[in-house]
Amino acid sequence: MRSSSQRLVTTATAPGKTILFGEHAVVYGRPAIAVPVSGRRARVTVADLPAATGIRLVARDLGKRYAGAGGDADDDGRFLQAALALVLGELGVDSAVLDIEVTVESDIPIARGMGSGAAVSAALMRAVAAHLGVALERERLSALVFTTEKMLHGNPSGIDNTTVVYDQPVWFVHGERPEPLSVPGRLTLLIGDTGVPARTRESVAMVKGRHQETPEVLEGCFDAIGEIVYQAREALSSGALEKLGPLMDQNHALLAAIGVSSPELELLVRAARDAGALGAKLSGGGMGGCMIALVDDRQREAVREALQSSGATQVIPTHVSGEVGGSGLQAGQGCYDAR
Ligand code: PMV
């Protein structure tokens, strides 16, 4: 039995993500491949509070606190309140009966195309559900996170929520069941941050405008990107990993052609290639945000240095492998913590 000095504490996490192939074209029905960035995670802890305290939401990195249900909040607070309301609604739990503190932390860069919002939302929903004794099945969780994604991004394809919830490489086609992809061996990516916020909403709107003006040109680019994504899948499944770098370069050229690159992204992509990267491309919505470079162990350090000296505000190394990431629930979940 729990003593009065013990309180139930539940923790859940979700990773950041990066898109390997297929961004933008995925909005128009082509496939995309995205992978989790396992070393960067959102972490949410739910702890019981004394009776009649109500719900507290704490955004630790932002130094902000909010009332759990309704009440005054800025955009960040409204986002957390919405995620909480959605998961409680899904579980049929009345927020008025809960006395909990929900603490959110994350080391995923915000607004860099790394899925920070989706990861926070997924970790929060997973932690709250687990605290109430329910393990949310991943398709259900992904659908809930998609609802909060729409708050942030307007009309997203769903690739972010899928990748962070599945926590493993995914083959994604809008409207179809996502397929976990197995990656033989291990790929090393360096993620270079331009330091400029990604403007996904804007870039998606810009591409939509161009698609309305010259549909045949844009459809041609999307077809070519789709073909690259199929080839990448083939290279991954057959272990022909040396084919991936050139495919990344081609994918980047097509993204630049549809207008979503930026001078900062071009600088980093070129620096990575000149330093020996196997391939490099922008990743995510573009017009800022991050690029990714595929490296092997021999050039890894040179590419990292080249990215830094070309203005990357941070370089995040990540390994991609086919291992299943698991539920993101931490070992201590559901334990009685006597603090
Ligand atoms: O900027 P991100 O990583 O959220 O990626 C956006 C990817 C797009 O294909 C441009 C849009 C989408 O919703 O898929």
CSV table of C-alpha atoms and ligand atoms in Angstrom, one decimal:
chain,number,residue,atom,x,y,z
A,1,MET,CA,0.0,0.0,0.0
A,2,ARG,CA,1.1,3.5,-0.6
A,3,SER,CA,1.9,5.6,2.5
A,4,SER,CA,1.0,9.3,2.6
A,5,SER,CA,4.6,10.2,1.9
A,6,GLN,CA,4.7,8.2,-1.3
A,7,ARG,CA,3.3,9.4,-4.6
A,8,LEU,CA,2.8,7.8,-7.9
A,9,VAL,CA,5.2,9.1,-10.5
A,10,THR,CA,5.0,8.1,-14.1
A,11,THR,CA,7.5,9.1,-16.8
A,12,ALA,CA,7.2,8.7,-20.6
A,13,THR,CA,9.4,10.0,-23.4
A,14,ALA,CA,9.2,10.4,-27.2
A,15,PRO,CA,12.1,11.1,-29.6
A,16,GLY,CA,12.6,13.9,-32.1
A,17,LYS,CA,12.6,13.0,-35.8
A,18,THR,CA,14.2,13.9,-39.1
A,19,ILE,CA,12.9,13.3,-42.6
A,20,LEU,CA,15.4,11.2,-44.7
A,21,PHE,CA,13.5,11.4,-48.0
A,22,GLY,CA,10.3,12.8,-49.4
A,23,GLU,CA,9.2,16.0,-47.6
A,24,HIS,CA,6.7,18.2,-49.4
A,25,ALA,CA,6.0,15.5,-52.0
A,26,VAL,CA,4.5,13.6,-49.1
A,27,VAL,CA,1.8,16.2,-48.8
A,28,TYR,CA,0.8,15.3,-52.4
A,29,GLY,CA,0.5,11.6,-51.9
A,30,ARG,CA,4.0,10.4,-52.5
A,31,PRO,CA,5.9,8.3,-49.9
A,32,ALA,CA,8.4,9.6,-47.4
A,33,ILE,CA,10.9,8.0,-45.0
A,34,ALA,CA,11.5,9.5,-41.6
A,35,VAL,CA,13.6,8.3,-38.7
A,36,PRO,CA,13.6,9.0,-35.0
A,37,VAL,CA,16.4,11.1,-33.4
A,38,SER,CA,16.6,8.9,-30.4
A,39,GLY,CA,19.2,10.9,-28.5
A,40,ARG,CA,16.9,14.0,-28.4
A,41,ARG,CA,13.7,13.4,-26.5
A,42,ALA,CA,10.7,15.0,-24.9
A,43,ARG,CA,10.2,13.7,-21.4
A,44,VAL,CA,7.0,14.1,-19.4
A,45,THR,CA,6.6,13.2,-15.7
A,46,VAL,CA,3.2,12.9,-14.0
A,47,ALA,CA,3.1,13.0,-10.2
A,48,ASP,CA,0.2,12.8,-7.8
A,49,LEU,CA,-0.6,15.9,-5.8
A,50,PRO,CA,-2.6,16.2,-2.6
A,51,ALA,CA,-6.4,15.9,-3.0
A,52,ALA,CA,-8.2,18.9,-4.3
A,53,THR,CA,-5.1,20.6,-5.7
A,54,GLY,CA,-6.2,20.1,-9.3
A,55,ILE,CA,-4.0,19.9,-12.3
A,56,ARG,CA,-0.7,21.8,-12.8
A,57,LEU,CA,1.2,21.9,-16.1
A,58,VAL,CA,4.9,22.8,-15.8
A,59,ALA,CA,6.9,23.6,-19.0
A,60,ARG,CA,10.3,23.3,-17.2
A,61,ASP,CA,12.6,24.5,-20.1
A,62,LEU,CA,10.4,27.5,-20.7
A,63,GLY,CA,10.1,28.3,-17.0
A,64,LYS,CA,6.3,28.4,-17.3
A,65,ARG,CA,3.4,27.0,-15.3
A,66,TYR,CA,-0.3,26.7,-16.3
A,67,ALA,CA,-3.5,25.4,-14.8
A,68,GLY,CA,-4.3,22.1,-16.3
A,69,ALA,CA,-7.8,22.6,-17.7
A,70,GLY,CA,-8.7,25.9,-19.2
A,71,GLY,CA,-7.5,29.0,-17.5
A,72,ASP,CA,-5.2,31.7,-18.8
A,73,ALA,CA,-2.4,30.5,-21.0
A,74,ASP,CA,-0.2,31.6,-23.9
A,75,ASP,CA,0.3,29.5,-27.1
A,76,ASP,CA,2.6,27.0,-25.3
A,77,GLY,CA,0.2,26.6,-22.5
A,78,ARG,CA,-2.8,26.2,-24.8
A,79,PHE,CA,-0.9,23.5,-26.7
A,80,LEU,CA,-0.2,21.5,-23.5
A,81,GLN,CA,-3.8,22.0,-22.2
A,82,ALA,CA,-5.1,20.8,-25.6
A,83,ALA,CA,-2.9,17.6,-25.5
A,84,LEU,CA,-4.0,16.9,-21.9
A,85,ALA,CA,-7.7,17.5,-22.7
A,86,LEU,CA,-7.5,15.2,-25.8
A,87,VAL,CA,-5.9,12.3,-23.9
A,88,LEU,CA,-8.4,12.7,-20.9
A,89,GLY,CA,-11.3,12.8,-23.4
A,90,GLU,CA,-10.0,9.7,-25.1
A,91,LEU,CA,-9.8,7.9,-21.8
A,92,GLY,CA,-13.2,9.3,-20.6
A,93,VAL,CA,-11.6,10.8,-17.5
A,94,ASP,CA,-13.0,14.1,-16.0
A,95,SER,CA,-10.2,16.5,-15.4
A,96,ALA,CA,-12.1,17.8,-12.3
A,97,VAL,CA,-11.3,14.6,-10.4
A,98,LEU,CA,-7.5,14.7,-11.0
A,99,ASP,CA,-4.8,16.0,-8.7
A,100,ILE,CA,-1.6,15.8,-10.7
A,101,GLU,CA,1.4,17.8,-11.8
A,102,VAL,CA,2.5,17.2,-15.4
A,103,THR,CA,6.1,18.3,-16.0
A,104,VAL,CA,7.4,18.7,-19.5
A,105,GLU,CA,11.1,18.8,-20.5
A,106,SER,CA,12.7,18.4,-23.9
A,107,ASP,CA,16.1,18.8,-25.5
A,108,ILE,CA,14.7,18.7,-29.1
A,109,PRO,CA,15.3,22.0,-30.8
A,110,ILE,CA,12.1,23.9,-31.3
A,111,ALA,CA,11.0,25.0,-34.8
A,112,ARG,CA,13.8,23.2,-36.6
A,113,GLY,CA,11.8,20.5,-38.3
A,114,MET,CA,12.7,17.9,-35.7
A,115,GLY,CA,9.2,17.2,-34.4
A,116,SER,CA,9.5,18.9,-31.1
A,117,GLY,CA,5.8,19.6,-30.8
A,118,ALA,CA,4.7,16.1,-31.8
A,119,ALA,CA,7.2,14.6,-29.3
A,120,VAL,CA,6.0,16.8,-26.4
A,121,SER,CA,2.4,15.9,-27.2
A,122,ALA,CA,3.2,12.1,-27.6
A,123,ALA,CA,5.2,12.0,-24.3
A,124,LEU,CA,2.5,13.9,-22.4
A,125,MET,CA,-0.4,11.8,-23.6
A,126,ARG,CA,1.6,8.6,-23.0
A,127,ALA,CA,2.6,9.6,-19.5
A,128,VAL,CA,-0.9,10.7,-18.5
A,129,ALA,CA,-2.5,7.6,-19.9
A,130,ALA,CA,0.1,5.3,-18.2
A,131,HIS,CA,-0.4,7.2,-14.9
A,132,LEU,CA,-4.1,6.4,-15.1
A,133,GLY,CA,-3.2,2.7,-15.9
A,134,VAL,CA,-3.7,2.7,-19.6
A,135,ALA,CA,-1.1,1.9,-22.2
A,136,LEU,CA,-2.3,3.8,-25.3
A,137,GLU,CA,-1.9,1.7,-28.4
A,138,ARG,CA,0.3,3.5,-30.9
A,139,GLU,CA,-2.2,4.0,-33.7
A,140,ARG,CA,-4.6,5.6,-31.3
A,141,LEU,CA,-1.8,7.7,-29.8
A,142,SER,CA,-0.6,8.8,-33.2
A,143,ALA,CA,-4.1,9.9,-34.2
A,144,LEU,CA,-4.4,12.0,-31.0
A,145,VAL,CA,-1.0,13.6,-31.6
A,146,PHE,CA,-2.0,14.4,-35.1
A,147,THR,CA,-4.8,16.5,-33.7
A,148,THR,CA,-2.3,18.7,-31.8
A,149,GLU,CA,-0.1,18.8,-34.9
A,150,LYS,CA,-2.9,20.4,-36.8
A,151,MET,CA,-3.0,23.1,-34.1
A,152,LEU,CA,0.7,23.8,-34.8
A,153,HIS,CA,1.0,23.3,-38.5
A,154,GLY,CA,-2.4,23.8,-40.2
A,155,ASN,CA,-2.7,20.8,-42.5
A,156,PRO,CA,0.3,18.4,-41.8
A,157,SER,CA,0.7,15.1,-43.6
A,158,GLY,CA,1.0,13.2,-40.4
A,159,ILE,CA,4.6,12.1,-40.7
A,160,ASP,CA,5.8,13.8,-37.5
A,161,ASN,CA,3.3,12.2,-35.2
A,162,THR,CA,3.8,8.8,-36.9
A,163,THR,CA,7.6,8.8,-36.5
A,164,VAL,CA,7.8,10.0,-32.9
A,165,VAL,CA,5.0,7.6,-31.8
A,166,TYR,CA,6.5,4.6,-33.6
A,167,ASP,CA,10.0,5.5,-32.5
A,168,GLN,CA,11.6,3.7,-35.4
A,169,PRO,CA,12.2,4.4,-39.1
A,170,VAL,CA,8.9,4.6,-41.0
A,171,TRP,CA,7.7,4.4,-44.5
A,172,PHE,CA,4.9,6.9,-44.6
A,173,VAL,CA,2.1,7.6,-47.2
A,174,HIS,CA,-0.6,10.0,-46.2
A,175,GLY,CA,-3.8,8.1,-45.5
A,176,GLU,CA,-2.1,4.6,-45.4
A,177,ARG,CA,-1.1,2.6,-42.4
A,178,PRO,CA,2.6,3.5,-41.7
A,179,GLU,CA,5.1,0.7,-42.2
A,180,PRO,CA,8.1,0.3,-39.8
A,181,LEU,CA,11.2,0.0,-42.0
A,182,SER,CA,14.1,-2.2,-41.1
A,183,VAL,CA,17.5,-0.6,-41.6
A,184,PRO,CA,20.4,-3.2,-41.9
A,185,GLY,CA,23.6,-2.0,-40.2
A,186,ARG,CA,23.8,1.4,-38.9
A,187,LEU,CA,23.7,4.8,-40.6
A,188,THR,CA,25.2,7.9,-39.1
A,189,LEU,CA,23.7,11.2,-39.7
A,190,LEU,CA,24.8,14.7,-38.7
A,191,ILE,CA,22.0,17.1,-38.3
A,192,GLY,CA,23.1,20.7,-38.9
A,193,ASP,CA,21.0,23.5,-37.5
A,194,THR,CA,20.9,26.7,-39.5
A,195,GLY,CA,19.8,28.6,-36.4
A,196,VAL,CA,16.9,30.0,-38.5
A,197,PRO,CA,13.4,28.8,-37.5
A,198,ALA,CA,11.9,26.4,-40.1
A,199,ARG,CA,8.9,28.0,-41.6
A,200,THR,CA,7.0,24.8,-42.5
A,201,ARG,CA,3.5,26.4,-42.6
A,202,GLU,CA,4.9,29.1,-45.0
A,203,SER,CA,6.9,26.7,-47.2
A,204,VAL,CA,3.9,24.3,-47.5
A,205,ALA,CA,1.7,27.3,-48.5
A,206,MET,CA,4.3,28.5,-51.0
A,207,VAL,CA,4.6,25.1,-52.6
A,208,LYS,CA,0.8,24.9,-52.8
A,209,GLY,CA,0.7,28.3,-54.6
A,210,ARG,CA,3.3,27.1,-57.1
A,211,HIS,CA,1.4,23.8,-57.5
A,212,GLN,CA,-1.7,25.8,-58.4
A,213,GLU,CA,0.2,28.0,-60.9
A,214,THR,CA,2.1,25.2,-62.7
A,215,PRO,CA,0.7,21.9,-61.6
A,216,GLU,CA,2.5,19.9,-64.3
A,217,VAL,CA,5.9,21.2,-63.2
A,218,LEU,CA,5.3,20.5,-59.5
A,219,GLU,CA,3.8,17.1,-60.2
A,220,GLY,CA,6.9,16.3,-62.2
A,221,CYS,CA,9.1,17.2,-59.2
A,222,PHE,CA,6.9,15.2,-56.8
A,223,ASP,CA,7.1,12.2,-59.1
A,224,ALA,CA,10.9,12.4,-59.3
A,225,ILE,CA,11.0,12.7,-55.5
A,226,GLY,CA,8.7,9.8,-55.1
A,227,GLU,CA,10.9,7.7,-57.4
A,228,ILE,CA,13.9,8.6,-55.2
A,229,VAL,CA,12.1,7.5,-52.1
A,230,TYR,CA,11.3,4.1,-53.6
A,231,GLN,CA,14.9,3.7,-54.6
A,232,ALA,CA,16.0,4.7,-51.1
A,233,ARG,CA,13.7,2.0,-49.6
A,234,GLU,CA,15.2,-0.5,-52.0
A,235,ALA,CA,18.7,0.5,-51.0
A,236,LEU,CA,17.8,0.3,-47.3
A,237,SER,CA,16.2,-3.1,-47.6
A,238,SER,CA,19.0,-4.6,-49.8
A,239,GLY,CA,21.7,-3.1,-47.6
A,240,ALA,CA,23.1,-1.1,-50.6
A,241,LEU,CA,23.7,1.8,-48.3
A,242,GLU,CA,26.3,3.5,-50.6
A,243,LYS,CA,23.3,4.4,-52.9
A,244,LEU,CA,21.7,6.5,-50.2
A,245,GLY,CA,24.1,9.5,-50.3
A,246,PRO,CA,23.6,10.3,-54.0
A,247,LEU,CA,19.8,9.8,-53.5
A,248,MET,CA,19.9,12.4,-50.7
A,249,ASP,CA,21.8,14.8,-53.0
A,250,GLN,CA,19.2,14.3,-55.8
A,251,ASN,CA,16.3,14.8,-53.3
A,252,HIS,CA,17.9,18.1,-52.1
A,253,ALA,CA,18.3,19.4,-55.7
A,254,LEU,CA,14.6,18.8,-56.3
A,255,LEU,CA,13.6,20.5,-53.0
A,256,ALA,CA,15.8,23.5,-54.0
A,257,ALA,CA,14.1,23.5,-57.4
A,258,ILE,CA,10.6,23.7,-55.9
A,259,GLY,CA,11.9,26.7,-53.8
A,260,VAL,CA,12.1,25.5,-50.2
A,261,SER,CA,15.9,25.7,-49.7
A,262,SER,CA,17.6,28.9,-48.3
A,263,PRO,CA,21.1,30.4,-48.4
A,264,GLU,CA,21.9,29.0,-45.0
A,265,LEU,CA,20.8,25.5,-45.9
A,266,GLU,CA,22.7,25.7,-49.2
A,267,LEU,CA,25.8,26.7,-47.3
A,268,LEU,CA,25.6,23.8,-44.9
A,269,VAL,CA,24.7,21.2,-47.6
A,270,ARG,CA,27.7,22.3,-49.7
A,271,ALA,CA,30.1,22.4,-46.7
A,272,ALA,CA,29.1,18.9,-45.7
A,273,ARG,CA,29.6,17.5,-49.2
A,274,ASP,CA,32.9,19.3,-49.6
A,275,ALA,CA,34.1,17.8,-46.4
A,276,GLY,CA,33.3,14.3,-47.6
A,277,ALA,CA,29.7,13.6,-46.6
A,278,LEU,CA,28.2,10.7,-48.6
A,279,GLY,CA,25.2,12.9,-49.2
A,280,ALA,CA,23.4,15.9,-47.8
A,281,LYS,CA,20.0,17.5,-48.0
A,282,LEU,CA,17.6,19.8,-46.2
A,283,SER,CA,15.2,18.0,-43.9
A,284,GLY,CA,11.6,19.0,-43.1
A,285,GLY,CA,9.7,22.0,-44.3
A,286,GLY,CA,12.9,24.0,-45.2
A,287,MET,CA,13.3,27.8,-45.6
A,288,GLY,CA,15.3,27.4,-42.4
A,289,GLY,CA,15.5,24.6,-39.9
A,290,CYS,CA,18.0,21.8,-40.3
A,291,MET,CA,19.9,19.8,-42.9
A,292,ILE,CA,21.2,16.3,-42.6
A,293,ALA,CA,24.5,14.8,-43.8
A,294,LEU,CA,25.1,11.1,-44.2
A,295,VAL,CA,28.6,10.3,-43.0
A,296,ASP,CA,30.8,7.3,-42.3
A,297,ASP,CA,33.3,7.1,-39.4
A,298,ARG,CA,36.2,8.4,-41.5
A,299,GLN,CA,34.7,11.7,-42.5
A,300,ARG,CA,32.4,12.3,-39.5
A,301,GLU,CA,34.7,14.6,-37.7
A,302,ALA,CA,35.7,16.6,-40.8
A,303,VAL,CA,32.0,17.1,-41.7
A,304,ARG,CA,31.1,18.1,-38.2
A,305,GLU,CA,33.9,20.8,-38.2
A,306,ALA,CA,32.9,22.0,-41.7
A,307,LEU,CA,29.2,22.4,-40.6
A,308,GLN,CA,30.3,24.3,-37.5
A,309,SER,CA,32.6,26.6,-39.3
A,310,SER,CA,30.0,27.3,-42.0
A,311,GLY,CA,27.6,28.6,-39.4
A,312,ALA,CA,25.7,25.6,-38.0
A,313,THR,CA,24.5,26.7,-34.5
A,314,GLN,CA,24.6,23.1,-33.4
A,315,VAL,CA,25.4,19.7,-35.0
A,316,ILE,CA,23.5,16.8,-33.7
A,317,PRO,CA,24.8,13.3,-34.4
A,318,THR,CA,22.3,10.5,-34.7
A,319,HIS,CA,22.4,6.8,-35.6
A,320,VAL,CA,19.7,5.2,-37.5
A,321,SER,CA,19.1,1.5,-37.1
A,322,GLY,CA,16.2,-0.8,-37.5
A,323,GLU,CA,15.9,-1.6,-33.9
A,324,VAL,CA,12.5,-1.1,-32.5
A,325,GLY,CA,12.5,1.9,-30.2
A,326,GLY,CA,9.8,0.6,-27.8
A,327,SER,CA,7.0,2.4,-26.1
A,328,GLY,CA,9.1,5.3,-24.6
A,329,LEU,CA,7.9,4.4,-21.1
A,330,GLN,CA,10.7,4.6,-18.6
A,331,ALA,CA,11.7,1.9,-16.2
A,332,GLY,CA,10.4,3.9,-13.3
A,333,GLN,CA,6.9,4.3,-14.8
A,334,GLY,CA,4.1,3.4,-12.5
A,335,CYS,CA,6.5,3.1,-9.5
A,336,TYR,CA,5.8,4.5,-6.1
A,337,ASP,CA,8.3,7.2,-5.6
A,338,ALA,CA,8.9,8.1,-2.0
A,339,ARG,CA,10.4,11.6,-2.6
B,1,PMV,O1,9.2,20.8,-40.9
B,1,PMV,P1,8.7,19.4,-40.5
B,1,PMV,O2,9.8,18.5,-40.1
B,1,PMV,O3,7.5,19.4,-39.6
B,1,PMV,O4,8.3,18.7,-41.9
B,1,PMV,C1,7.4,19.1,-42.7
B,1,PMV,C2,7.3,18.1,-43.8
B,1,PMV,C3,6.4,18.6,-44.9
B,1,PMV,O5,6.3,17.5,-45.8
B,1,PMV,C4,6.9,19.8,-45.6
B,1,PMV,C5,5.0,18.9,-44.5
B,1,PMV,C6,4.2,17.7,-43.9
B,1,PMV,O6,3.2,17.9,-43.2
B,1,PMV,O7,4.5,16.6,-44.3
